[in-house]
mmCIF file of C-alpha atoms in Angstrom:
data_model
loop_
_atom_site.group_PDB
_atom_site.id
_atom_site.type_symbol
_atom_site.label_atom_id
_atom_site.label_comp_id
_atom_site.label_asym_id
_atom_site.label_seq_id
_atom_site.Cartn_x
_atom_site.Cartn_y
_atom_site.Cartn_z
ATOM 1 C CA MET A 97 0.000 0.000 0.000
ATOM 2 C CA ILE A 98 1.152 3.517 -0.849
ATOM 3 C CA TYR A 99 0.226 6.398 1.433
ATOM 4 C CA ALA A 100 -0.017 9.848 -0.128
ATOM 5 C CA GLY A 101 -0.266 13.094 1.800
ATOM 6 C CA VAL A 102 -1.561 16.358 0.340
ATOM 7 C CA ASP A 103 -0.514 19.587 2.019
ATOM 8 C CA ILE A 104 -3.497 21.853 1.348
ATOM 9 C CA ALA A 105 -3.264 25.603 0.755
ATOM 10 C CA LYS A 106 -5.510 28.205 -0.861
ATOM 11 C CA THR A 107 -4.051 28.114 -4.373
ATOM 12 C CA ASP A 108 -1.101 25.687 -4.338
ATOM 13 C CA HIS A 109 -1.043 22.157 -2.899
ATOM 14 C CA VAL A 110 1.841 19.690 -2.508
ATOM 15 C CA ILE A 111 1.523 15.901 -2.656
ATOM 16 C CA GLY A 112 4.092 13.464 -1.279
ATOM 17 C CA SER A 113 4.020 9.679 -0.774
ATOM 18 C CA ILE A 114 5.568 6.848 1.240
ATOM 19 C CA ASP A 115 5.371 3.051 1.184
ATOM 20 C CA ASP A 116 4.521 0.543 3.917
ATOM 21 C CA ALA A 117 7.999 0.916 5.416
ATOM 22 C CA GLY A 118 7.737 4.691 5.581
ATOM 23 C CA ASP A 119 10.238 5.245 2.760
ATOM 24 C CA GLU A 120 9.588 7.897 0.150
ATOM 25 C CA ALA A 121 7.724 6.427 -2.850
ATOM 26 C CA ALA A 122 8.162 9.515 -5.042
ATOM 27 C CA ARG A 123 9.431 13.035 -4.643
ATOM 28 C CA PRO A 124 6.836 15.580 -3.468
ATOM 29 C CA MET A 125 5.127 17.479 -6.268
ATOM 30 C CA PRO A 126 3.331 20.851 -6.198
ATOM 31 C CA PHE A 127 0.046 21.323 -8.062
ATOM 32 C CA LYS A 128 -2.527 24.085 -8.418
ATOM 33 C CA ASN A 129 -6.010 24.207 -6.936
ATOM 34 C CA THR A 130 -7.459 23.979 -10.461
ATOM 35 C CA GLU A 131 -8.749 21.228 -12.743
ATOM 36 C CA ASP A 132 -5.377 21.071 -14.519
ATOM 37 C CA GLY A 133 -3.697 20.839 -11.123
ATOM 38 C CA PHE A 134 -5.990 18.031 -10.006
ATOM 39 C CA GLU A 135 -5.280 16.126 -13.233
ATOM 40 C CA LYS A 136 -1.572 16.517 -12.495
ATOM 41 C CA CYS A 137 -2.205 15.097 -9.006
ATOM 42 C CA VAL A 138 -4.011 12.058 -10.483
ATOM 43 C CA SER A 139 -1.089 11.498 -12.875
ATOM 44 C CA TYR A 140 1.260 11.534 -9.872
ATOM 45 C CA LEU A 141 -0.871 8.900 -8.120
ATOM 46 C CA GLU A 142 -0.998 6.757 -11.270
ATOM 47 C CA GLY A 143 2.790 6.815 -11.324
ATOM 48 C CA ILE A 144 3.174 5.395 -7.803
ATOM 49 C CA ALA A 145 0.425 2.729 -7.804
ATOM 50 C CA GLU A 146 -1.114 0.427 -10.396
ATOM 51 C CA GLY A 147 -4.617 1.638 -9.586
ATOM 52 C CA PRO A 148 -6.674 3.616 -7.066
ATOM 53 C CA GLU A 149 -6.942 0.523 -4.857
ATOM 54 C CA GLY A 150 -3.178 0.568 -4.285
ATOM 55 C CA VAL A 151 -2.995 4.026 -2.713
ATOM 56 C CA THR A 152 -4.759 5.914 0.067
ATOM 57 C CA VAL A 153 -4.640 9.700 0.071
ATOM 58 C CA ALA A 154 -4.825 11.921 3.156
ATOM 59 C CA MET A 155 -5.192 15.659 3.636
ATOM 60 C CA GLU A 156 -5.800 17.936 6.601
ATOM 61 C CA ALA A 157 -9.130 19.609 7.277
ATOM 62 C CA THR A 158 -7.723 23.057 6.441
ATOM 63 C CA GLY A 159 -10.721 25.380 6.351
ATOM 64 C CA HIS A 160 -12.733 24.662 3.193
ATOM 65 C CA TYR A 161 -9.797 24.483 0.796
ATOM 66 C CA TRP A 162 -9.565 20.674 0.874
ATOM 67 C CA MET A 163 -13.093 20.066 -0.435
ATOM 68 C CA ALA A 164 -12.524 20.567 -4.168
ATOM 69 C CA CYS A 165 -9.426 18.363 -4.251
ATOM 70 C CA TYR A 166 -11.161 15.756 -2.088
ATOM 71 C CA ALA A 167 -14.218 15.589 -4.354
ATOM 72 C CA TYR A 168 -12.076 15.357 -7.502
ATOM 73 C CA LEU A 169 -9.947 12.474 -6.221
ATOM 74 C CA VAL A 170 -12.975 10.572 -4.890
ATOM 75 C CA SER A 171 -14.689 10.950 -8.284
ATOM 76 C CA HIS A 172 -11.634 9.243 -9.807
ATOM 77 C CA GLY A 173 -11.946 6.241 -7.508
ATOM 78 C CA TYR A 174 -9.379 7.109 -4.837
ATOM 79 C CA THR A 175 -9.855 6.535 -1.133
ATOM 80 C CA VAL A 176 -9.329 9.900 0.519
ATOM 81 C CA VAL A 177 -9.104 10.544 4.261
ATOM 82 C CA VAL A 178 -9.444 13.940 5.903
ATOM 83 C CA LEU A 179 -7.245 14.049 9.019
ATOM 84 C CA ASN A 180 -7.668 16.104 12.132
ATOM 85 C CA PRO A 181 -4.779 18.629 12.212
ATOM 86 C CA VAL A 182 -4.285 17.753 15.899
ATOM 87 C CA HIS A 183 -3.200 14.230 14.900
ATOM 88 C CA VAL A 184 -0.738 15.541 12.324
ATOM 89 C CA LYS A 185 0.662 17.917 14.930
ATOM 90 C CA ALA A 186 1.152 15.002 17.329
ATOM 91 C CA VAL A 187 3.124 13.063 14.698
ATOM 92 C CA ARG A 188 5.213 16.176 13.981
ATOM 93 C CA LYS A 189 6.132 16.294 17.669
ATOM 94 C CA LEU A 190 6.785 12.536 17.744
ATOM 95 C CA LYS A 191 9.218 12.891 14.844
ATOM 96 C CA SER A 192 10.957 15.861 16.525
ATOM 97 C CA LEU A 193 9.965 18.200 13.684
ATOM 98 C CA SER A 194 8.198 20.846 15.766
ATOM 99 C CA GLY A 195 10.535 23.596 14.578
ATOM 100 C CA VAL A 196 10.668 22.445 10.966
ATOM 101 C CA LYS A 197 7.920 23.316 8.500
ATOM 102 C CA ASN A 198 7.795 23.365 4.729
ATOM 103 C CA ASP A 199 5.518 21.930 2.055
ATOM 104 C CA ARG A 200 7.677 18.842 1.438
ATOM 105 C CA ILE A 201 7.885 17.906 5.111
ATOM 106 C CA ASP A 202 4.203 18.684 5.699
ATOM 107 C CA SER A 203 3.056 16.390 2.889
ATOM 108 C CA TRP A 204 5.323 13.637 4.243
ATOM 109 C CA LEU A 205 3.951 14.131 7.768
ATOM 110 C CA ILE A 206 0.373 13.810 6.515
ATOM 111 C CA ALA A 207 1.263 10.592 4.688
ATOM 112 C CA GLU A 208 3.071 9.281 7.784
ATOM 113 C CA THR A 209 0.110 10.123 10.016
ATOM 114 C CA LEU A 210 -2.051 8.080 7.668
ATOM 115 C CA ARG A 211 0.420 5.166 7.657
ATOM 116 C CA ILE A 212 0.743 4.825 11.422
ATOM 117 C CA GLY A 213 -2.659 6.072 12.568
ATOM 118 C CA GLU A 214 -6.241 4.958 12.739
ATOM 119 C CA TYR A 215 -8.896 6.984 10.981
ATOM 120 C CA ASP A 216 -12.557 6.987 10.120
ATOM 121 C CA PRO A 217 -13.709 7.013 6.497
ATOM 122 C CA THR A 218 -14.599 10.513 5.354
ATOM 123 C CA ARG A 219 -17.807 11.310 3.512
ATOM 124 C CA ILE A 220 -18.396 14.620 1.816
ATOM 125 C CA ALA A 221 -21.847 15.995 2.581
ATOM 126 C CA THR A 222 -24.805 15.697 0.255
ATOM 127 C CA ASP A 223 -25.894 18.833 -1.567
ATOM 128 C CA GLU A 224 -28.804 19.294 0.862
ATOM 129 C CA LEU A 225 -26.642 18.890 3.972
ATOM 130 C CA GLN A 226 -23.917 21.135 2.609
ATOM 131 C CA SER A 227 -26.531 23.795 1.846
ATOM 132 C CA LEU A 228 -27.940 23.508 5.364
ATOM 133 C CA LYS A 229 -24.455 23.764 6.873
ATOM 134 C CA THR A 230 -23.708 26.864 4.798
ATOM 135 C CA LEU A 231 -27.022 28.438 5.805
ATOM 136 C CA THR A 232 -26.646 27.756 9.532
ATOM 137 C CA ARG A 233 -23.087 29.070 9.616
ATOM 138 C CA TYR A 234 -24.160 32.144 7.642
ATOM 139 C CA ARG A 235 -26.996 32.750 10.108
ATOM 140 C CA GLN A 236 -24.579 32.412 13.016
ATOM 141 C CA SER A 237 -22.243 34.978 11.460
ATOM 142 C CA LEU A 238 -25.180 37.380 11.041
ATOM 143 C CA LYS A 239 -26.194 36.932 14.680
ATOM 144 C CA GLU A 240 -22.612 37.572 15.780
ATOM 145 C CA GLN A 241 -22.504 40.779 13.699
ATOM 146 C CA ILE A 242 -25.808 41.921 15.227
ATOM 147 C CA ALA A 243 -24.548 41.251 18.760
ATOM 148 C CA GLU A 244 -21.282 43.089 18.053
ATOM 149 C CA THR A 245 -23.125 46.099 16.618
ATOM 150 C CA LYS A 246 -25.514 46.231 19.580
ATOM 151 C CA THR A 247 -22.528 46.260 21.920
ATOM 152 C CA LYS A 248 -21.158 49.309 20.092
ATOM 153 C CA VAL A 249 -24.491 51.097 20.499
ATOM 154 C CA ILE A 250 -24.609 50.275 24.215
ATOM 155 C CA CYS A 251 -21.062 51.601 24.715
ATOM 156 C CA LEU A 252 -21.924 54.885 22.991
ATOM 157 C CA MET A 253 -25.184 55.293 24.931
ATOM 158 C CA ASP A 254 -23.403 54.558 28.218
ATOM 159 C CA SER A 255 -21.069 57.445 27.451
ATOM 160 C CA TYR A 256 -23.519 59.996 26.028
ATOM 161 C CA PHE A 257 -26.806 59.061 27.719
ATOM 162 C CA PRO A 258 -26.091 56.711 30.663
ATOM 163 C CA GLU A 259 -29.647 57.066 32.011
ATOM 164 C CA TYR A 260 -31.151 55.644 28.812
ATOM 165 C CA ALA A 261 -30.612 51.985 29.753
ATOM 166 C CA GLY A 262 -33.065 52.345 32.644
ATOM 167 C CA LEU A 263 -35.843 53.832 30.501
ATOM 168 C CA PHE A 264 -36.593 50.756 28.379
ATOM 169 C CA SER A 265 -36.667 47.092 29.357
ATOM 170 C CA ASP A 266 -34.986 46.328 26.025
ATOM 171 C CA MET A 267 -32.783 48.957 24.426
ATOM 172 C CA PHE A 268 -33.337 47.240 21.073
ATOM 173 C CA GLY A 269 -37.091 46.801 21.353
ATOM 174 C CA ALA A 270 -39.336 48.437 18.759
ATOM 175 C CA ALA A 271 -40.016 51.688 20.636
ATOM 176 C CA SER A 272 -36.424 52.255 21.740
ATOM 177 C CA THR A 273 -35.088 51.406 18.282
ATOM 178 C CA ALA A 274 -37.459 53.927 16.689
ATOM 179 C CA LEU A 275 -36.228 56.627 19.054
ATOM 180 C CA LEU A 276 -32.543 55.751 18.579
ATOM 181 C CA ALA A 277 -32.996 55.860 14.813
ATOM 182 C CA LYS A 278 -34.422 59.385 15.009
ATOM 183 C CA SER A 279 -32.909 61.148 18.033
ATOM 184 C CA PRO A 280 -30.485 59.016 20.033
ATOM 185 C CA LEU A 281 -28.803 61.594 22.288
ATOM 186 C CA PRO A 282 -30.121 63.745 25.205
ATOM 187 C CA GLU A 283 -29.768 67.121 23.484
ATOM 188 C CA GLU A 284 -31.870 65.985 20.515
ATOM 189 C CA ILE A 285 -34.537 64.332 22.690
ATOM 190 C CA ALA A 286 -34.754 67.369 24.975
ATOM 191 C CA ARG A 287 -35.595 69.542 21.945
ATOM 192 C CA MET A 288 -38.464 67.279 20.862
ATOM 193 C CA LYS A 289 -41.981 68.296 21.819
ATOM 194 C CA THR A 290 -43.597 65.832 24.226
ATOM 195 C CA PRO A 291 -46.624 65.109 21.967
ATOM 196 C CA ALA A 292 -44.312 64.322 19.029
ATOM 197 C CA LEU A 293 -42.182 62.022 21.177
ATOM 198 C CA ALA A 294 -45.298 60.331 22.584
ATOM 199 C CA LYS A 295 -46.631 59.789 19.047
ATOM 200 C CA LEU A 296 -43.355 58.191 17.947
ATOM 201 C CA LEU A 297 -43.250 55.845 20.946
ATOM 202 C CA SER A 298 -46.944 54.968 20.659
ATOM 203 C CA ALA A 299 -46.677 54.084 16.973
ATOM 204 C CA ALA A 300 -43.604 51.913 17.501
ATOM 205 C CA SER A 301 -45.047 50.123 20.567
ATOM 206 C CA HIS A 302 -48.560 49.672 19.095
ATOM 207 C CA GLY A 303 -50.065 51.923 21.741
ATOM 208 C CA ARG A 304 -48.355 50.475 24.792
ATOM 209 C CA MET A 305 -46.347 53.660 25.375
ATOM 210 C CA GLY A 306 -47.488 57.269 25.251
ATOM 211 C CA GLU A 307 -47.385 60.579 27.134
ATOM 212 C CA GLU A 308 -46.149 59.108 30.409
ATOM 213 C CA LYS A 309 -43.185 57.331 28.817
ATOM 214 C CA ALA A 310 -42.406 60.386 26.686
ATOM 215 C CA SER A 311 -42.318 62.610 29.774
ATOM 216 C CA ARG A 312 -39.946 60.231 31.562
ATOM 217 C CA VAL A 313 -37.611 60.059 28.573
ATOM 218 C CA LYS A 314 -37.558 63.864 28.211
ATOM 219 C CA ALA A 315 -36.883 64.362 31.913
ATOM 220 C CA ALA A 316 -33.979 61.905 31.801
ATOM 221 C CA ALA A 317 -32.590 63.625 28.700
ATOM 222 C CA LYS A 318 -32.694 67.076 30.301
ATOM 223 C CA GLY A 319 -30.921 65.845 33.441
ATOM 224 C CA SER A 320 -28.435 63.536 31.714
ATOM 225 C CA VAL A 321 -24.840 63.532 32.950
ATOM 226 C CA GLY A 322 -23.528 62.091 29.672
ATOM 227 C CA ILE A 323 -20.524 63.607 27.944
ATOM 228 C CA ARG A 324 -21.080 66.446 25.462
ATOM 229 C CA LEU A 325 -17.975 66.227 23.290
ATOM 230 C CA GLY A 326 -18.474 64.884 19.781
ATOM 231 C CA GLN A 327 -22.251 64.538 20.086
ATOM 232 C CA GLN A 328 -23.005 65.131 16.421
ATOM 233 C CA THR A 329 -20.662 62.373 15.278
ATOM 234 C CA ALA A 330 -21.853 60.013 18.015
ATOM 235 C CA ALA A 331 -25.502 60.559 17.034
ATOM 236 C CA PHE A 332 -24.658 59.839 13.393
ATOM 237 C CA GLU A 333 -22.793 56.682 14.388
ATOM 238 C CA ILE A 334 -25.665 55.375 16.537
ATOM 239 C CA ARG A 335 -28.221 55.973 13.783
ATOM 240 C CA GLU A 336 -26.006 54.125 11.313
ATOM 241 C CA TYR A 337 -25.594 51.199 13.724
ATOM 242 C CA ILE A 338 -29.373 51.012 14.264
ATOM 243 C CA ALA A 339 -29.926 50.925 10.494
ATOM 244 C CA LEU A 340 -27.287 48.210 10.170
ATOM 245 C CA ILE A 341 -28.927 46.112 12.906
ATOM 246 C CA GLY A 342 -32.268 46.337 11.095
ATOM 247 C CA TYR A 343 -30.633 45.297 7.821
ATOM 248 C CA LEU A 344 -28.831 42.330 9.401
ATOM 249 C CA GLU A 345 -31.967 41.184 11.224
ATOM 250 C CA LYS A 346 -33.905 41.099 7.938
ATOM 251 C CA LYS A 347 -31.164 38.971 6.376
ATOM 252 C CA ALA A 348 -31.184 36.674 9.420
ATOM 253 C CA ALA A 349 -34.975 36.303 9.147
ATOM 254 C CA ARG A 350 -34.627 35.265 5.492
ATOM 255 C CA ALA A 351 -31.952 32.746 6.472
ATOM 256 C CA ASP A 352 -34.230 31.416 9.246
ATOM 257 C CA ALA A 353 -37.009 30.796 6.717
ATOM 258 C CA LEU A 354 -34.697 28.858 4.398
ATOM 259 C CA ILE A 355 -33.246 26.893 7.317
ATOM 260 C CA GLY A 356 -36.741 25.901 8.455
ATOM 261 C CA GLU A 357 -37.628 24.670 4.967
ATOM 262 C CA SER A 358 -34.375 22.702 4.627
ATOM 263 C CA LEU A 359 -34.607 21.086 8.050
ATOM 264 C CA GLY A 360 -38.188 20.048 7.319
ATOM 265 C CA GLN A 361 -36.943 18.141 4.267
ATOM 266 C CA ILE A 362 -33.790 16.671 5.805
ATOM 267 C CA GLU A 363 -34.326 15.840 9.496
ATOM 268 C CA PRO A 364 -37.453 17.331 11.141
ATOM 269 C CA LEU A 365 -37.455 14.670 13.881
ATOM 270 C CA VAL A 366 -34.715 16.540 15.773
ATOM 271 C CA LEU A 367 -37.385 19.111 16.689
ATOM 272 C CA THR A 368 -39.255 16.481 18.730
ATOM 273 C CA VAL A 369 -36.728 17.099 21.514
ATOM 274 C CA PRO A 370 -38.333 19.704 23.831
ATOM 275 C CA GLY A 371 -36.494 23.025 23.866
ATOM 276 C CA VAL A 372 -34.559 22.473 20.626
ATOM 277 C CA SER A 373 -35.220 25.391 18.262
ATOM 278 C CA VAL A 374 -35.265 25.206 14.478
ATOM 279 C CA ALA A 375 -31.990 27.137 14.133
ATOM 280 C CA THR A 376 -30.171 25.105 16.787
ATOM 281 C CA GLY A 377 -31.577 21.781 15.618
ATOM 282 C CA ALA A 378 -30.635 22.578 12.025
ATOM 283 C CA GLN A 379 -27.062 23.365 12.970
ATOM 284 C CA ILE A 380 -26.752 20.121 14.938
ATOM 285 C CA VAL A 381 -28.035 18.116 11.960
ATOM 286 C CA ALA A 382 -25.847 20.017 9.476
ATOM 287 C CA GLU A 383 -22.664 19.635 11.516
ATOM 288 C CA ILE A 384 -23.240 15.915 12.195
ATOM 289 C CA GLY A 385 -24.078 15.286 8.544
ATOM 290 C CA ASP A 386 -24.319 11.603 7.640
ATOM 291 C CA VAL A 387 -24.872 9.982 11.035
ATOM 292 C CA SER A 388 -23.716 6.587 9.718
ATOM 293 C CA ARG A 389 -20.128 7.857 9.709
ATOM 294 C CA PHE A 390 -20.210 7.746 13.521
ATOM 295 C CA LYS A 391 -19.812 4.369 15.225
ATOM 296 C CA SER A 392 -21.734 5.483 18.293
ATOM 297 C CA ALA A 393 -23.096 8.494 20.161
ATOM 298 C CA ALA A 394 -19.767 8.655 22.004
ATOM 299 C CA SER A 395 -18.112 9.390 18.648
ATOM 300 C CA ILE A 396 -20.351 12.442 18.230
ATOM 301 C CA VAL A 397 -19.475 13.570 21.766
ATOM 302 C CA LYS A 398 -15.812 13.355 20.818
ATOM 303 C CA TYR A 399 -16.373 15.028 17.441
ATOM 304 C CA ALA A 400 -18.025 17.960 19.205
ATOM 305 C CA GLY A 401 -15.108 18.204 21.653
ATOM 306 C CA ILE A 402 -17.366 17.957 24.714
ATOM 307 C CA ASN A 403 -15.736 14.813 26.084
ATOM 308 C CA SER A 404 -13.712 15.239 29.270
ATOM 309 C CA GLY A 405 -9.946 15.315 29.038
ATOM 310 C CA VAL A 406 -7.821 12.749 30.867
ATOM 311 C CA SER A 407 -5.070 13.668 33.309
ATOM 312 C CA GLN A 408 -3.426 10.605 34.848
ATOM 313 C CA SER A 409 -0.003 9.755 36.202
ATOM 314 C CA GLY A 410 0.744 6.509 38.003
ATOM 315 C CA SER A 411 -2.017 5.860 40.507
ATOM 316 C CA PHE A 412 -3.195 9.485 40.375
ATOM 317 C CA GLU A 413 -6.097 10.423 38.138
ATOM 318 C CA ALA A 414 -7.552 13.923 38.125
ATOM 319 C CA LYS A 415 -11.308 14.167 38.450
ATOM 320 C CA GLY A 416 -13.525 16.676 36.672
ATOM 321 C CA SER A 417 -11.104 17.484 33.864
ATOM 322 C CA PRO A 418 -12.275 20.209 31.448
ATOM 323 C CA ILE A 419 -13.751 19.233 28.084
ATOM 324 C CA THR A 420 -11.213 18.760 25.313
ATOM 325 C CA LYS A 421 -12.709 21.323 22.862
ATOM 326 C CA VAL A 422 -10.979 19.293 20.124
ATOM 327 C CA GLY A 423 -13.652 19.070 17.457
ATOM 328 C CA SER A 424 -16.276 21.108 15.669
ATOM 329 C CA PRO A 425 -16.855 24.439 17.462
ATOM 330 C CA TYR A 426 -20.117 24.862 15.534
ATOM 331 C CA LEU A 427 -21.500 21.540 16.775
ATOM 332 C CA ARG A 428 -20.238 22.220 20.299
ATOM 333 C CA ARG A 429 -21.973 25.603 20.396
ATOM 334 C CA SER A 430 -25.264 24.317 18.986
ATOM 335 C CA LEU A 431 -25.349 21.371 21.396
ATOM 336 C CA TYR A 432 -24.778 23.725 24.314
ATOM 337 C CA LEU A 433 -27.618 26.011 23.198
ATOM 338 C CA ALA A 434 -29.895 23.005 22.649
ATOM 339 C CA ALA A 435 -29.014 21.710 26.124
ATOM 340 C CA GLU A 436 -29.931 25.089 27.622
ATOM 341 C CA GLY A 437 -33.393 24.770 26.113
ATOM 342 C CA ALA A 438 -33.845 21.052 26.752
ATOM 343 C CA ARG A 439 -32.927 21.243 30.440
ATOM 344 C CA ARG A 440 -35.780 23.727 30.914
ATOM 345 C CA PHE A 441 -38.497 21.967 28.905
ATOM 346 C CA ASP A 442 -37.769 18.236 29.108
ATOM 347 C CA PRO A 443 -38.585 16.777 32.569
ATOM 348 C CA GLY A 444 -35.979 14.023 32.352
ATOM 349 C CA LEU A 445 -33.164 16.304 31.246
ATOM 350 C CA LYS A 446 -34.237 18.919 33.791
ATOM 351 C CA ALA A 447 -33.976 16.287 36.546
ATOM 352 C CA PHE A 448 -30.539 15.294 35.249
ATOM 353 C CA TYR A 449 -29.410 18.946 35.215
ATOM 354 C CA ASP A 450 -30.752 19.494 38.751
ATOM 355 C CA LYS A 451 -28.922 16.376 39.954
ATOM 356 C CA LYS A 452 -25.636 17.703 38.607
ATOM 357 C CA ARG A 453 -26.238 21.046 40.295
ATOM 358 C CA GLU A 454 -26.995 19.310 43.594
ATOM 359 C CA GLU A 455 -23.671 17.498 43.246
ATOM 360 C CA GLY A 456 -22.011 20.921 43.250
ATOM 361 C CA LYS A 457 -21.390 21.247 39.513
ATOM 362 C CA PRO A 458 -21.365 24.817 38.123
ATOM 363 C CA HIS A 459 -24.124 25.770 35.688
ATOM 364 C CA ARG A 460 -21.972 25.466 32.555
ATOM 365 C CA VAL A 461 -20.623 22.060 33.592
ATOM 366 C CA ALA A 462 -24.141 20.781 34.283
ATOM 367 C CA VAL A 463 -25.404 22.093 30.929
ATOM 368 C CA MET A 464 -22.478 20.434 29.151
ATOM 369 C CA ALA A 465 -23.437 17.159 30.819
ATOM 370 C CA VAL A 466 -26.931 17.600 29.368
ATOM 371 C CA ALA A 467 -25.322 18.305 25.973
ATOM 372 C CA ARG A 468 -23.544 14.944 26.143
ATOM 373 C CA LYS A 469 -26.872 13.242 26.840
ATOM 374 C CA LEU A 470 -28.351 15.116 23.887
ATOM 375 C CA CYS A 471 -25.697 13.569 21.646
ATOM 376 C CA HIS A 472 -27.081 10.130 22.518
ATOM 377 C CA ILE A 473 -30.649 11.311 21.921
ATOM 378 C CA VAL A 474 -29.888 12.950 18.562
ATOM 379 C CA TYR A 475 -27.810 9.966 17.455
ATOM 380 C CA ALA A 476 -30.722 7.598 18.150
ATOM 381 C CA ILE A 477 -33.207 9.892 16.395
ATOM 382 C CA MET A 478 -31.079 10.239 13.253
ATOM 383 C CA ARG A 479 -29.967 6.591 13.169
ATOM 384 C CA ASP A 480 -33.384 4.991 13.778
ATOM 385 C CA GLN A 481 -35.521 7.761 12.201
ATOM 386 C CA VAL A 482 -37.911 7.863 15.159
ATOM 387 C CA PRO A 483 -39.238 10.822 17.198
ATOM 388 C CA TYR A 484 -37.750 11.538 20.607
ATOM 389 C CA ASP A 485 -39.147 9.215 23.272
ATOM 390 C CA PRO A 486 -38.052 9.992 26.850
ATOM 391 C CA GLU A 487 -38.819 6.395 27.830
ATOM 392 C CA ARG A 488 -36.188 4.948 25.486
#
């Protein structure tokens, strides 16, 4: 058997190969991330083995750059394995090459990791799953941008109108947002006539706010202790941020609609778990992908990086080690959010969470324990294609 390693980059890859004894089968060769480059890679493989069955190819999961090369080689009959970079790093350390790095050595290390290591077969996602993964990650990026922009608004308001936070239960609710979009700072609000302010708040809140709220806001604006320097620029900046938040929220809503449609076609049964939202459930399904590639629920726990680390020496073994966080951060995050919901709405998982808290576990540790249980639940749902049954 020949083991080939591809060092993946954005535009230029390098392939190297070794035999069963670990000796170099052919000199490393660079090739482009293009169709011509991929054909050159196949020619290289044909030169070191009689057929696709005589060689196994490995590459690291380097961002998304490996996908095109992976798909091309698989379409030509080659067995291709995507390695965890952590494993390649461990072999680099084992071979005392920690301070040495170039394309030739990296391709050899990938091939050597394949030769001496154990690995699971890699499956590229179906079109539907890949689309769902892209959508859920896009939605997450939008939500992160919204949260970041809201933080900027809060920082500016804390400086220029510190009393504002106490006037509305939600600074980014409809009424507050309408006011921030028009007149965000004390000097501007103080100049507004009370009836005009009341009309604005009433329209935005569907009649829940009026003269009383307007009077309170005006009084706070007139007595504000916020800074006065650079008010005009700050007001402009806040209005721009509010407009940006509205724009991003509309895009997120469109993504939510598409995610709901996709999840309904791919794996709606995940929503039978109490407390699991459409967005969170969709991301769990998308990140797990083809559940048959996992031998057990424990494999998903490990893939998410929510398994406990091990610290042992001689007869000593540390208890309560932190989770490894070696795995998909997207799956880890979505499982945690799902566990937060499930421990509130599912009686069995709530009892399990409460038990962990009674044992003295902090909130986050207890929720992560629920997330591990959720891995077993989701695995059973996706494997057996049955709704969630707490009695199982």
